[in-house]
mmCIF file of C-alpha atoms in Angstrom:
data_model
loop_
_atom_site.group_PDB
_atom_site.id
_atom_site.type_symbol
_atom_site.label_atom_id
_atom_site.label_comp_id
_atom_site.label_asym_id
_atom_site.label_seq_id
_atom_site.Cartn_x
_atom_site.Cartn_y
_atom_site.Cartn_z
ATOM 1 C CA MET A 27 75.881 104.611 92.121
ATOM 2 C CA ALA A 28 76.287 107.800 94.204
ATOM 3 C CA THR A 29 77.791 105.983 96.963
ATOM 4 C CA ILE A 30 80.409 104.157 94.910
ATOM 5 C CA GLU A 31 81.353 107.568 93.880
ATOM 6 C CA LYS A 32 81.850 108.808 97.095
ATOM 7 C CA ASP A 33 83.760 105.793 97.731
ATOM 8 C CA ASN A 34 86.173 106.365 94.870
ATOM 9 C CA SER A 35 86.311 110.222 95.276
ATOM 10 C CA GLU A 36 89.404 110.430 97.265
ATOM 11 C CA ILE A 37 91.435 107.893 95.247
ATOM 12 C CA HIS A 38 90.383 109.831 92.135
ATOM 13 C CA GLU A 39 91.267 113.328 93.602
ATOM 14 C CA LYS A 40 94.644 112.209 94.720
ATOM 15 C CA ARG A 41 95.268 110.015 91.307
ATOM 16 C CA TRP A 42 98.441 112.157 89.898
ATOM 17 C CA ALA A 43 99.649 111.833 93.412
ATOM 18 C CA ILE A 44 99.284 108.031 93.227
ATOM 19 C CA VAL A 45 101.145 108.156 89.904
ATOM 20 C CA SER A 46 103.834 110.316 90.993
ATOM 21 C CA MET A 47 104.365 107.573 93.900
ATOM 22 C CA ALA A 48 104.005 104.873 91.743
ATOM 23 C CA SER A 49 106.957 106.278 89.419
ATOM 24 C CA ILE A 50 109.397 105.642 92.488
ATOM 25 C CA PRO A 51 109.481 102.048 92.720
ATOM 26 C CA LEU A 52 109.216 101.477 89.190
ATOM 27 C CA ILE A 53 112.668 103.590 88.717
ATOM 28 C CA MET A 54 114.267 101.937 91.526
ATOM 29 C CA THR A 55 113.554 98.598 90.160
ATOM 30 C CA LEU A 56 114.604 99.542 86.544
ATOM 31 C CA GLY A 57 118.048 101.041 88.521
ATOM 32 C CA ASN A 58 118.825 97.589 89.376
ATOM 33 C CA SER A 59 117.407 95.133 87.328
ATOM 34 C CA MET A 60 117.837 96.711 83.914
ATOM 35 C CA LEU A 61 121.479 96.078 84.586
ATOM 36 C CA ILE A 62 121.061 92.226 84.489
ATOM 37 C CA PRO A 63 121.162 91.591 80.776
ATOM 38 C CA VAL A 64 124.045 94.022 80.286
ATOM 39 C CA LEU A 65 126.312 92.306 82.698
ATOM 40 C CA PRO A 66 127.770 89.707 80.326
ATOM 41 C CA ILE A 67 128.606 92.947 78.010
ATOM 42 C CA MET A 68 130.319 94.431 80.700
ATOM 43 C CA GLU A 69 132.595 91.587 81.798
ATOM 44 C CA LYS A 70 133.710 91.916 78.028
ATOM 45 C CA GLU A 71 133.950 95.557 77.778
ATOM 46 C CA ILE A 72 135.997 96.501 81.286
ATOM 47 C CA ASP A 73 137.506 92.942 81.622
ATOM 48 C CA ILE A 74 136.029 91.696 84.844
ATOM 49 C CA SER A 75 134.813 88.440 86.055
ATOM 50 C CA LYS A 76 131.461 86.998 86.397
ATOM 51 C CA LEU A 77 132.017 87.172 90.240
ATOM 52 C CA GLN A 78 133.008 90.845 89.987
ATOM 53 C CA SER A 79 130.045 91.679 87.631
ATOM 54 C CA SER A 80 127.704 90.233 90.309
ATOM 55 C CA TYR A 81 128.939 92.930 93.054
ATOM 56 C CA ILE A 82 127.577 95.872 90.529
ATOM 57 C CA ILE A 83 123.943 93.899 91.350
ATOM 58 C CA SER A 84 124.484 92.906 94.850
ATOM 59 C CA VAL A 85 126.001 96.183 96.101
ATOM 60 C CA TYR A 86 122.954 97.979 95.486
ATOM 61 C CA SER A 87 120.751 95.764 97.603
ATOM 62 C CA ILE A 88 123.680 95.257 100.561
ATOM 63 C CA VAL A 89 123.525 98.917 101.114
ATOM 64 C CA GLY A 90 119.965 98.866 101.299
ATOM 65 C CA ILE A 91 119.688 96.149 103.589
ATOM 66 C CA PHE A 92 121.513 98.312 106.359
ATOM 67 C CA LEU A 93 120.179 101.829 105.287
ATOM 68 C CA ILE A 94 116.427 101.363 104.779
ATOM 69 C CA PRO A 95 115.624 101.395 108.463
ATOM 70 C CA LEU A 96 117.656 104.577 109.084
ATOM 71 C CA ALA A 97 115.683 105.858 106.154
ATOM 72 C CA GLY A 98 112.188 104.751 107.802
ATOM 73 C CA PHE A 99 113.117 106.582 111.274
ATOM 74 C CA LEU A 100 114.237 109.728 108.960
ATOM 75 C CA SER A 101 110.832 109.524 107.220
ATOM 76 C CA ASP A 102 108.826 109.189 110.803
ATOM 77 C CA ARG A 103 110.857 112.040 112.164
ATOM 78 C CA TYR A 104 111.128 114.459 109.300
ATOM 79 C CA GLY A 105 108.777 113.692 106.742
ATOM 80 C CA ARG A 106 108.093 111.321 103.607
ATOM 81 C CA LYS A 107 108.915 113.915 100.780
ATOM 82 C CA ASN A 108 111.832 115.324 103.089
ATOM 83 C CA VAL A 109 113.559 111.870 102.465
ATOM 84 C CA ILE A 110 112.622 110.830 99.005
ATOM 85 C CA ILE A 111 113.525 113.779 97.183
ATOM 86 C CA PRO A 112 117.094 114.063 98.432
ATOM 87 C CA SER A 113 117.553 110.043 97.967
ATOM 88 C CA LEU A 114 116.395 110.378 94.264
ATOM 89 C CA ILE A 115 118.790 112.667 93.699
ATOM 90 C CA ILE A 116 121.495 110.848 95.437
ATOM 91 C CA ALA A 117 120.637 107.863 93.019
ATOM 92 C CA ALA A 118 121.158 109.979 90.026
ATOM 93 C CA ILE A 119 124.331 110.878 91.008
ATOM 94 C CA GLY A 120 125.220 107.395 91.541
ATOM 95 C CA ALA A 121 124.024 106.698 88.187
ATOM 96 C CA LEU A 122 125.859 109.331 86.474
ATOM 97 C CA ILE A 123 129.214 108.411 88.296
ATOM 98 C CA ALA A 124 128.881 104.939 87.030
ATOM 99 C CA GLY A 125 127.953 106.112 83.550
ATOM 100 C CA TRP A 126 130.741 108.525 83.472
ATOM 101 C CA ALA A 127 133.477 105.805 84.668
ATOM 102 C CA SER A 128 132.221 103.580 82.082
ATOM 103 C CA TRP A 129 132.433 105.716 79.210
ATOM 104 C CA LYS A 130 135.696 107.929 80.179
ATOM 105 C CA MET A 131 138.032 105.329 82.043
ATOM 106 C CA SER A 132 140.229 102.538 80.929
ATOM 107 C CA ASP A 133 139.524 100.703 84.298
ATOM 108 C CA PRO A 134 136.471 102.060 85.701
ATOM 109 C CA PHE A 135 135.403 99.296 87.937
ATOM 110 C CA THR A 136 136.062 100.857 91.273
ATOM 111 C CA LEU A 137 134.233 104.128 90.306
ATOM 112 C CA ILE A 138 130.964 102.118 89.107
ATOM 113 C CA ILE A 139 131.173 100.288 92.428
ATOM 114 C CA ILE A 140 130.778 103.652 94.285
ATOM 115 C CA GLY A 141 128.559 104.737 91.893
ATOM 116 C CA ARG A 142 126.159 101.608 92.406
ATOM 117 C CA ILE A 143 126.686 102.111 96.283
ATOM 118 C CA LEU A 144 125.471 105.321 95.971
ATOM 119 C CA GLN A 145 122.325 104.343 93.797
ATOM 120 C CA GLY A 146 121.827 101.674 96.800
ATOM 121 C CA ILE A 147 121.929 104.752 99.099
ATOM 122 C CA GLY A 148 119.502 106.680 97.233
ATOM 123 C CA ALA A 149 117.000 103.382 96.680
ATOM 124 C CA SER A 150 116.924 102.860 100.547
ATOM 125 C CA GLY A 151 115.294 106.254 100.957
ATOM 126 C CA THR A 152 112.826 106.442 97.939
ATOM 127 C CA ALA A 153 110.648 103.239 97.261
ATOM 128 C CA PRO A 154 110.307 101.956 101.093
ATOM 129 C CA ILE A 155 109.010 105.161 102.073
ATOM 130 C CA VAL A 156 106.208 105.218 99.577
ATOM 131 C CA LEU A 157 104.303 102.472 101.829
ATOM 132 C CA PRO A 158 103.822 104.522 104.906
ATOM 133 C CA LEU A 159 103.067 107.850 102.630
ATOM 134 C CA VAL A 160 100.197 105.814 101.288
ATOM 135 C CA GLY A 161 99.228 105.035 104.485
ATOM 136 C CA ASP A 162 99.421 108.503 105.375
ATOM 137 C CA MET A 163 97.294 109.919 102.516
ATOM 138 C CA PHE A 164 94.331 107.919 102.837
ATOM 139 C CA LYS A 165 91.443 107.924 105.597
ATOM 140 C CA LYS A 166 89.687 104.520 104.492
ATOM 141 C CA ASP A 167 92.079 101.226 104.980
ATOM 142 C CA LYS A 168 90.419 100.204 101.587
ATOM 143 C CA ASP A 169 91.552 102.954 99.959
ATOM 144 C CA VAL A 170 95.087 102.356 101.347
ATOM 145 C CA SER A 171 94.990 98.762 100.193
ATOM 146 C CA SER A 172 93.858 99.349 96.789
ATOM 147 C CA THR A 173 96.891 102.205 96.397
ATOM 148 C CA LEU A 174 99.147 99.394 97.715
ATOM 149 C CA GLY A 175 98.326 97.368 94.953
ATOM 150 C CA LEU A 176 99.051 99.881 92.567
ATOM 151 C CA ILE A 177 102.570 100.701 93.760
ATOM 152 C CA GLU A 178 103.347 96.974 93.900
ATOM 153 C CA THR A 179 102.143 96.762 90.573
ATOM 154 C CA SER A 180 104.446 99.535 89.360
ATOM 155 C CA ASN A 181 107.183 97.438 91.146
ATOM 156 C CA THR A 182 106.648 94.407 89.370
ATOM 157 C CA LEU A 183 106.229 96.564 86.164
ATOM 158 C CA GLY A 184 109.817 97.792 86.567
ATOM 159 C CA LYS A 185 111.154 94.232 86.842
ATOM 160 C CA VAL A 186 109.066 93.265 83.654
ATOM 161 C CA LEU A 187 110.513 96.340 81.894
ATOM 162 C CA SER A 188 113.889 95.967 83.001
ATOM 163 C CA PRO A 189 115.386 93.317 81.040
ATOM 164 C CA ILE A 190 113.957 94.396 77.968
ATOM 165 C CA ILE A 191 114.757 97.996 78.401
ATOM 166 C CA GLY A 192 118.372 97.210 79.302
ATOM 167 C CA ALA A 193 118.964 95.131 76.423
ATOM 168 C CA VAL A 194 117.825 97.716 74.094
ATOM 169 C CA LEU A 195 119.771 100.522 75.796
ATOM 170 C CA ALA A 196 122.889 98.180 75.831
ATOM 171 C CA GLY A 197 122.538 97.695 72.142
ATOM 172 C CA VAL A 198 122.914 101.297 71.361
ATOM 173 C CA VAL A 199 126.027 101.732 73.781
ATOM 174 C CA TRP A 200 126.596 99.487 76.392
ATOM 175 C CA PHE A 201 126.809 102.081 79.305
ATOM 176 C CA LEU A 202 123.655 103.861 78.339
ATOM 177 C CA PRO A 203 121.226 101.939 80.990
ATOM 178 C CA PHE A 204 123.468 103.900 83.610
ATOM 179 C CA PHE A 205 123.024 107.616 81.912
ATOM 180 C CA SER A 206 119.061 106.796 81.460
ATOM 181 C CA ILE A 207 118.525 106.655 85.343
ATOM 182 C CA PRO A 208 119.178 110.049 86.202
ATOM 183 C CA ILE A 209 116.575 111.411 83.643
ATOM 184 C CA PHE A 210 114.081 108.840 85.137
ATOM 185 C CA CYS A 211 114.961 110.168 88.835
ATOM 186 C CA LEU A 212 114.671 113.957 87.447
ATOM 187 C CA ILE A 213 111.080 113.086 86.177
ATOM 188 C CA SER A 214 110.180 111.260 89.424
ATOM 189 C CA VAL A 215 111.526 114.406 91.743
ATOM 190 C CA LEU A 216 109.290 116.903 89.685
ATOM 191 C CA LEU A 217 106.200 114.700 90.028
ATOM 192 C CA ILE A 218 106.790 114.497 93.651
ATOM 193 C CA ILE A 219 107.667 118.096 94.299
ATOM 194 C CA PHE A 220 104.532 119.103 92.447
ATOM 195 C CA LEU A 221 101.728 116.563 92.742
ATOM 196 C CA VAL A 222 102.250 114.708 96.073
ATOM 197 C CA LYS A 223 101.082 117.232 98.915
ATOM 198 C CA LYS A 224 102.233 116.951 102.433
ATOM 199 C CA PRO A 225 99.436 115.831 104.969
ATOM 200 C CA PRO A 226 97.979 118.785 106.196
ATOM 201 C CA LYS A 227 98.672 118.268 109.668
ATOM 202 C CA GLU A 228 102.337 117.129 109.650
ATOM 203 C CA THR A 229 104.411 117.237 112.786
ATOM 204 C CA LYS A 230 108.074 116.570 113.573
ATOM 205 C CA GLY A 231 108.310 112.752 114.539
ATOM 206 C CA PRO A 232 109.389 111.427 117.719
ATOM 207 C CA SER A 233 113.152 112.024 118.786
ATOM 208 C CA PHE A 234 115.829 108.833 118.561
ATOM 209 C CA LYS A 235 115.021 108.224 122.001
ATOM 210 C CA ASP A 236 111.168 107.946 121.620
ATOM 211 C CA PHE A 237 111.491 106.498 118.299
ATOM 212 C CA LYS A 238 113.445 103.639 119.918
ATOM 213 C CA ASN A 239 110.987 103.121 122.680
ATOM 214 C CA ASP A 240 108.033 103.324 120.291
ATOM 215 C CA THR A 241 109.534 100.738 117.984
ATOM 216 C CA LYS A 242 110.268 98.468 120.814
ATOM 217 C CA SER A 243 106.976 98.812 122.097
ATOM 218 C CA VAL A 244 105.308 98.071 118.674
ATOM 219 C CA PHE A 245 107.900 94.758 118.274
ATOM 220 C CA VAL A 246 106.689 93.622 121.906
ATOM 221 C CA LYS A 247 103.238 94.002 121.072
ATOM 222 C CA HIS A 248 103.141 92.856 117.220
ATOM 223 C CA LYS A 249 106.330 90.617 117.608
ATOM 224 C CA ARG A 250 105.504 87.186 116.072
ATOM 225 C CA TRP A 251 103.189 88.168 113.070
ATOM 226 C CA LEU A 252 105.372 91.078 111.903
ATOM 227 C CA LEU A 253 108.716 89.119 112.099
ATOM 228 C CA SER A 254 106.695 86.207 110.203
ATOM 229 C CA ILE A 255 105.957 88.819 107.560
ATOM 230 C CA PHE A 256 109.607 90.061 107.434
ATOM 231 C CA VAL A 257 110.606 86.432 106.946
ATOM 232 C CA ILE A 258 107.652 85.538 104.230
ATOM 233 C CA GLY A 259 108.723 88.860 102.104
ATOM 234 C CA ALA A 260 112.472 87.962 102.202
ATOM 235 C CA ILE A 261 112.038 84.051 101.260
ATOM 236 C CA LEU A 262 109.556 85.342 98.649
ATOM 237 C CA MET A 263 112.317 87.454 97.315
ATOM 238 C CA PHE A 264 114.752 84.982 97.343
ATOM 239 C CA ILE A 265 112.384 82.674 95.711
ATOM 240 C CA LEU A 266 111.613 85.023 92.935
ATOM 241 C CA PHE A 267 115.575 86.333 91.897
ATOM 242 C CA GLY A 268 116.654 82.816 92.537
ATOM 243 C CA ILE A 269 114.381 81.295 89.967
ATOM 244 C CA LEU A 270 114.861 84.260 87.448
ATOM 245 C CA PHE A 271 118.533 83.552 87.648
ATOM 246 C CA TYR A 272 117.915 80.018 87.230
ATOM 247 C CA LEU A 273 115.589 80.708 84.191
ATOM 248 C CA SER A 274 118.408 83.109 82.625
ATOM 249 C CA SER A 275 121.056 80.725 82.910
ATOM 250 C CA VAL A 276 119.028 77.878 81.457
ATOM 251 C CA LEU A 277 118.020 80.417 78.526
ATOM 252 C CA GLU A 278 121.308 81.221 77.975
ATOM 253 C CA GLU A 279 123.576 78.285 78.269
ATOM 254 C CA THR A 280 121.240 75.624 77.355
ATOM 255 C CA TYR A 281 119.132 77.101 74.559
ATOM 256 C CA ASN A 282 121.436 80.060 73.617
ATOM 257 C CA VAL A 283 118.699 82.692 73.850
ATOM 258 C CA LYS A 284 120.100 86.017 74.348
ATOM 259 C CA GLY A 285 119.562 89.791 74.058
ATOM 260 C CA LEU A 286 116.284 91.332 73.690
ATOM 261 C CA ARG A 287 114.723 88.047 73.218
ATOM 262 C CA LYS A 288 115.974 86.779 76.419
ATOM 263 C CA GLY A 289 114.621 89.809 78.234
ATOM 264 C CA LEU A 290 110.901 89.002 76.719
ATOM 265 C CA TYR A 291 111.290 85.425 77.876
ATOM 266 C CA LEU A 292 112.158 86.318 81.352
ATOM 267 C CA ALA A 293 109.433 89.317 81.443
ATOM 268 C CA ILE A 294 106.859 86.606 80.874
ATOM 269 C CA PRO A 295 106.791 85.322 84.658
ATOM 270 C CA LEU A 296 107.179 88.904 85.654
ATOM 271 C CA ALA A 297 104.152 89.951 83.869
ATOM 272 C CA ALA A 298 101.875 87.654 85.418
ATOM 273 C CA LEU A 299 103.381 88.789 88.761
ATOM 274 C CA CYS A 300 102.458 91.923 88.166
ATOM 275 C CA LEU A 301 98.939 91.469 86.775
ATOM 276 C CA ALA A 302 98.435 89.098 90.283
ATOM 277 C CA SER A 303 99.784 92.068 92.536
ATOM 278 C CA PHE A 304 97.412 94.455 90.545
ATOM 279 C CA ILE A 305 94.205 92.509 90.615
ATOM 280 C CA THR A 306 94.915 91.425 94.344
ATOM 281 C CA GLY A 307 95.233 94.925 95.310
ATOM 282 C CA LYS A 308 91.690 96.032 93.839
ATOM 283 C CA THR A 309 90.321 92.788 95.725
ATOM 284 C CA ILE A 310 91.587 92.594 99.172
ATOM 285 C CA LYS A 311 90.132 96.000 100.181
ATOM 286 C CA ASP A 312 90.310 96.287 103.973
ATOM 287 C CA ASN A 313 89.868 92.658 104.736
ATOM 288 C CA LEU A 314 92.438 91.640 106.838
ATOM 289 C CA VAL A 315 91.053 87.859 106.817
ATOM 290 C CA VAL A 316 90.965 88.056 103.096
ATOM 291 C CA MET A 317 94.593 88.883 102.806
ATOM 292 C CA LYS A 318 95.798 86.384 105.315
ATOM 293 C CA TRP A 319 94.104 83.492 103.027
ATOM 294 C CA ILE A 320 95.401 85.200 99.542
ATOM 295 C CA THR A 321 98.724 84.936 101.332
ATOM 296 C CA PHE A 322 98.810 81.535 102.232
ATOM 297 C CA ALA A 323 97.068 80.101 99.026
ATOM 298 C CA GLY A 324 99.612 82.307 96.714
ATOM 299 C CA ILE A 325 102.674 81.066 98.794
ATOM 300 C CA VAL A 326 101.368 77.114 98.408
ATOM 301 C CA THR A 327 100.919 77.941 94.624
ATOM 302 C CA ALA A 328 104.253 79.125 94.467
ATOM 303 C CA SER A 329 105.560 76.313 96.356
ATOM 304 C CA GLY A 330 104.063 73.884 93.847
ATOM 305 C CA SER A 331 105.508 75.480 91.028
ATOM 306 C CA VAL A 332 109.020 75.280 92.377
ATOM 307 C CA VAL A 333 108.692 71.355 92.871
ATOM 308 C CA ALA A 334 107.398 71.321 89.311
ATOM 309 C CA ILE A 335 110.952 72.837 88.081
ATOM 310 C CA ARG A 336 112.720 69.269 88.617
ATOM 311 C CA PHE A 337 110.451 67.747 85.957
ATOM 312 C CA SER A 338 111.691 69.241 82.848
ATOM 313 C CA GLU A 339 114.017 71.973 81.321
ATOM 314 C CA GLN A 340 111.977 72.576 78.405
ATOM 315 C CA VAL A 341 112.060 76.031 77.491
ATOM 316 C CA LEU A 342 107.528 76.370 77.329
ATOM 317 C CA TYR A 343 107.411 74.255 80.364
ATOM 318 C CA LEU A 344 109.702 76.288 82.614
ATOM 319 C CA LEU A 345 108.001 79.070 81.393
ATOM 320 C CA VAL A 346 104.537 78.006 82.159
ATOM 321 C CA VAL A 347 105.746 76.874 85.613
ATOM 322 C CA PHE A 348 107.264 80.093 86.548
ATOM 323 C CA LEU A 349 104.365 82.189 85.119
ATOM 324 C CA ILE A 350 102.211 80.110 87.797
ATOM 325 C CA CYS A 351 105.057 80.805 90.290
ATOM 326 C CA GLY A 352 104.720 84.536 89.375
ATOM 327 C CA ILE A 353 101.081 84.794 89.828
ATOM 328 C CA GLY A 354 101.428 83.189 93.557
ATOM 329 C CA ILE A 355 104.038 85.488 94.381
ATOM 330 C CA GLY A 356 102.173 88.488 92.966
ATOM 331 C CA ALA A 357 99.134 87.548 94.896
ATOM 332 C CA VAL A 358 101.048 87.925 97.929
ATOM 333 C CA LEU A 359 102.688 90.956 97.961
ATOM 334 C CA PRO A 360 100.030 93.652 98.236
ATOM 335 C CA CYS A 361 98.539 91.743 100.851
ATOM 336 C CA MET A 362 101.876 91.959 102.902
ATOM 337 C CA ASP A 363 102.187 95.813 102.326
ATOM 338 C CA ALA A 364 98.533 96.259 103.614
ATOM 339 C CA LEU A 365 98.905 94.204 106.720
ATOM 340 C CA ILE A 366 101.605 96.364 107.741
ATOM 341 C CA THR A 367 100.468 99.516 106.780
ATOM 342 C CA GLU A 368 96.679 99.051 108.047
ATOM 343 C CA SER A 369 98.156 97.642 111.440
ATOM 344 C CA ILE A 370 100.693 99.912 112.622
ATOM 345 C CA GLU A 371 100.610 103.177 114.207
ATOM 346 C CA LYS A 372 101.488 106.225 111.780
ATOM 347 C CA GLY A 373 104.174 107.314 114.269
ATOM 348 C CA VAL A 374 106.254 104.532 113.696
ATOM 349 C CA ARG A 375 104.726 103.111 110.419
ATOM 350 C CA GLY A 376 107.700 104.395 108.130
ATOM 351 C CA THR A 377 110.316 102.486 110.344
ATOM 352 C CA ILE A 378 108.421 99.119 110.336
ATOM 353 C CA THR A 379 107.667 99.111 106.708
ATOM 354 C CA SER A 380 111.355 100.072 105.988
ATOM 355 C CA PHE A 381 112.552 96.729 108.295
ATOM 356 C CA TYR A 382 109.846 94.739 105.949
ATOM 357 C CA SER A 383 111.844 96.338 102.894
ATOM 358 C CA ALA A 384 114.904 95.594 104.213
ATOM 359 C CA ALA A 385 113.956 92.055 104.664
ATOM 360 C CA ARG A 386 112.793 91.603 101.097
ATOM 361 C CA PHE A 387 116.399 93.179 100.187
ATOM 362 C CA ILE A 388 117.983 90.279 101.964
ATOM 363 C CA GLY A 389 116.228 88.052 99.741
ATOM 364 C CA VAL A 390 116.701 89.895 96.385
ATOM 365 C CA ALA A 391 120.458 90.042 97.512
ATOM 366 C CA GLY A 392 120.722 86.336 98.390
ATOM 367 C CA GLY A 393 118.797 84.457 95.887
ATOM 368 C CA PRO A 394 121.119 84.552 92.690
ATOM 369 C CA PRO A 395 124.112 83.605 94.202
ATOM 370 C CA ALA A 396 122.785 80.844 96.283
ATOM 371 C CA THR A 397 120.733 79.817 92.766
ATOM 372 C CA ALA A 398 124.278 79.807 91.269
ATOM 373 C CA LEU A 399 126.041 77.740 93.938
ATOM 374 C CA LEU A 400 123.254 75.080 93.803
ATOM 375 C CA MET A 401 122.960 74.935 90.402
ATOM 376 C CA LYS A 402 126.601 73.423 90.585
ATOM 377 C CA GLN A 403 125.317 70.381 92.212
ATOM 378 C CA ASN A 404 122.526 68.512 91.430
ATOM 379 C CA LEU A 405 119.202 70.794 90.383
ATOM 380 C CA THR A 406 117.418 68.521 93.315
ATOM 381 C CA TRP A 407 119.518 70.820 95.883
ATOM 382 C CA LEU A 408 118.106 73.825 94.380
ATOM 383 C CA VAL A 409 114.469 72.461 94.557
ATOM 384 C CA SER A 410 114.646 71.112 97.953
ATOM 385 C CA LEU A 411 116.124 74.458 99.103
ATOM 386 C CA LEU A 412 113.367 76.555 97.442
ATOM 387 C CA SER A 413 110.723 74.282 98.429
ATOM 388 C CA LEU A 414 111.433 74.172 102.064
ATOM 389 C CA LEU A 415 111.692 77.816 102.263
ATOM 390 C CA ALA A 416 108.135 78.132 100.489
ATOM 391 C CA LEU A 417 106.774 75.848 102.800
ATOM 392 C CA LEU A 418 108.300 77.656 106.065
ATOM 393 C CA ALA A 419 106.983 80.808 104.492
ATOM 394 C CA ALA A 420 103.336 79.045 104.233
ATOM 395 C CA PHE A 421 103.404 78.053 107.748
ATOM 396 C CA LEU A 422 104.315 81.548 109.228
ATOM 397 C CA ALA A 423 101.553 82.677 107.272
ATOM 398 C CA PHE A 424 98.827 80.178 108.522
ATOM 399 C CA LYS A 425 100.100 79.814 111.988
ATOM 400 C CA GLU A 426 100.857 83.464 112.832
ATOM 401 C CA ILE A 427 98.988 86.068 110.716
ATOM 402 C CA LYS A 428 95.823 86.275 113.101
ATOM 403 C CA PRO A 429 93.772 89.086 111.760
ATOM 404 C CA ASP A 430 91.454 88.534 114.557
ATOM 405 C CA LYS A 431 93.822 89.624 117.187
#
């Protein structure tokens, strides 16, 4: 009993810091996904096309693809908190601009896009930096794995709550979701300032020249498995956001399910993903071999679920299929986080995890438009693409992730 208490003492001691860090991916996910159920309303209110409304979501992720690696370098160089706090403030300013434009302007689309770009810049320096910050805070790898599981759970919880909160807020005033983001960001800023302490011996990171050389040496040493994890992360997000887009379209166009009810239906597979991430984070501890096989099994599960889409479009059937898919993807994500965080040297950890986060943003940005294009064709094309991508991810996990090396 005494041993268990001793093992858990560091996590218990830093529990409020963990809560503070977990608020960041939760808020950043809300800042993007919360707008998805609002888009049809925005199309009518400001007279824009479906393609234009899709830009409101996509610019957020596209900005992140390019800026996340830079944020990772800056966090290694100047400290995690010194990047996270200004980034939260930028995200809040961007949301305020988008909200003000929606409220006061007759033609607010351009300013909304500018505000969303600023939100994307802010997101680039927040959630991805949390992963290396967790690695910095704990001495034991199993504490890192457990906490990363909680962080990933918070991220997926944001996905679960997003469609519900977005639908509720838009039901009051359609642009209210924009104004809710600065409030969430302010709460997170205060939590980070007062509850997350800097490492006691934090030193200034390497110069850009040293950073470039160190990053190059890391990729030379770990190239095959690192790139494999980047590809796996991108594929899983591509599949996740692709099937969410598909489910959202089927619910609205085939079954006329809209508003809060639609948000609740979309939350079901995401809740399964959230729970799977939480349980996996608690289970894997610091066992890299277990992480590999959970990753492989989770991807195979998701692959089988994708194939099953082809057999029926009944609502209950699709919800069960996507619930199983959510469990598979949810089990994989904490393993990916932990494999990178526990295997990369501290000096370049922020940069490497940022490349991984950028890869995931590629999947987020690419999944919905690709699904929309393929849905115009036979459903077999969509199922074939997602299945092949899942099989590629499973192959990479089996072949290239080698914990013994």
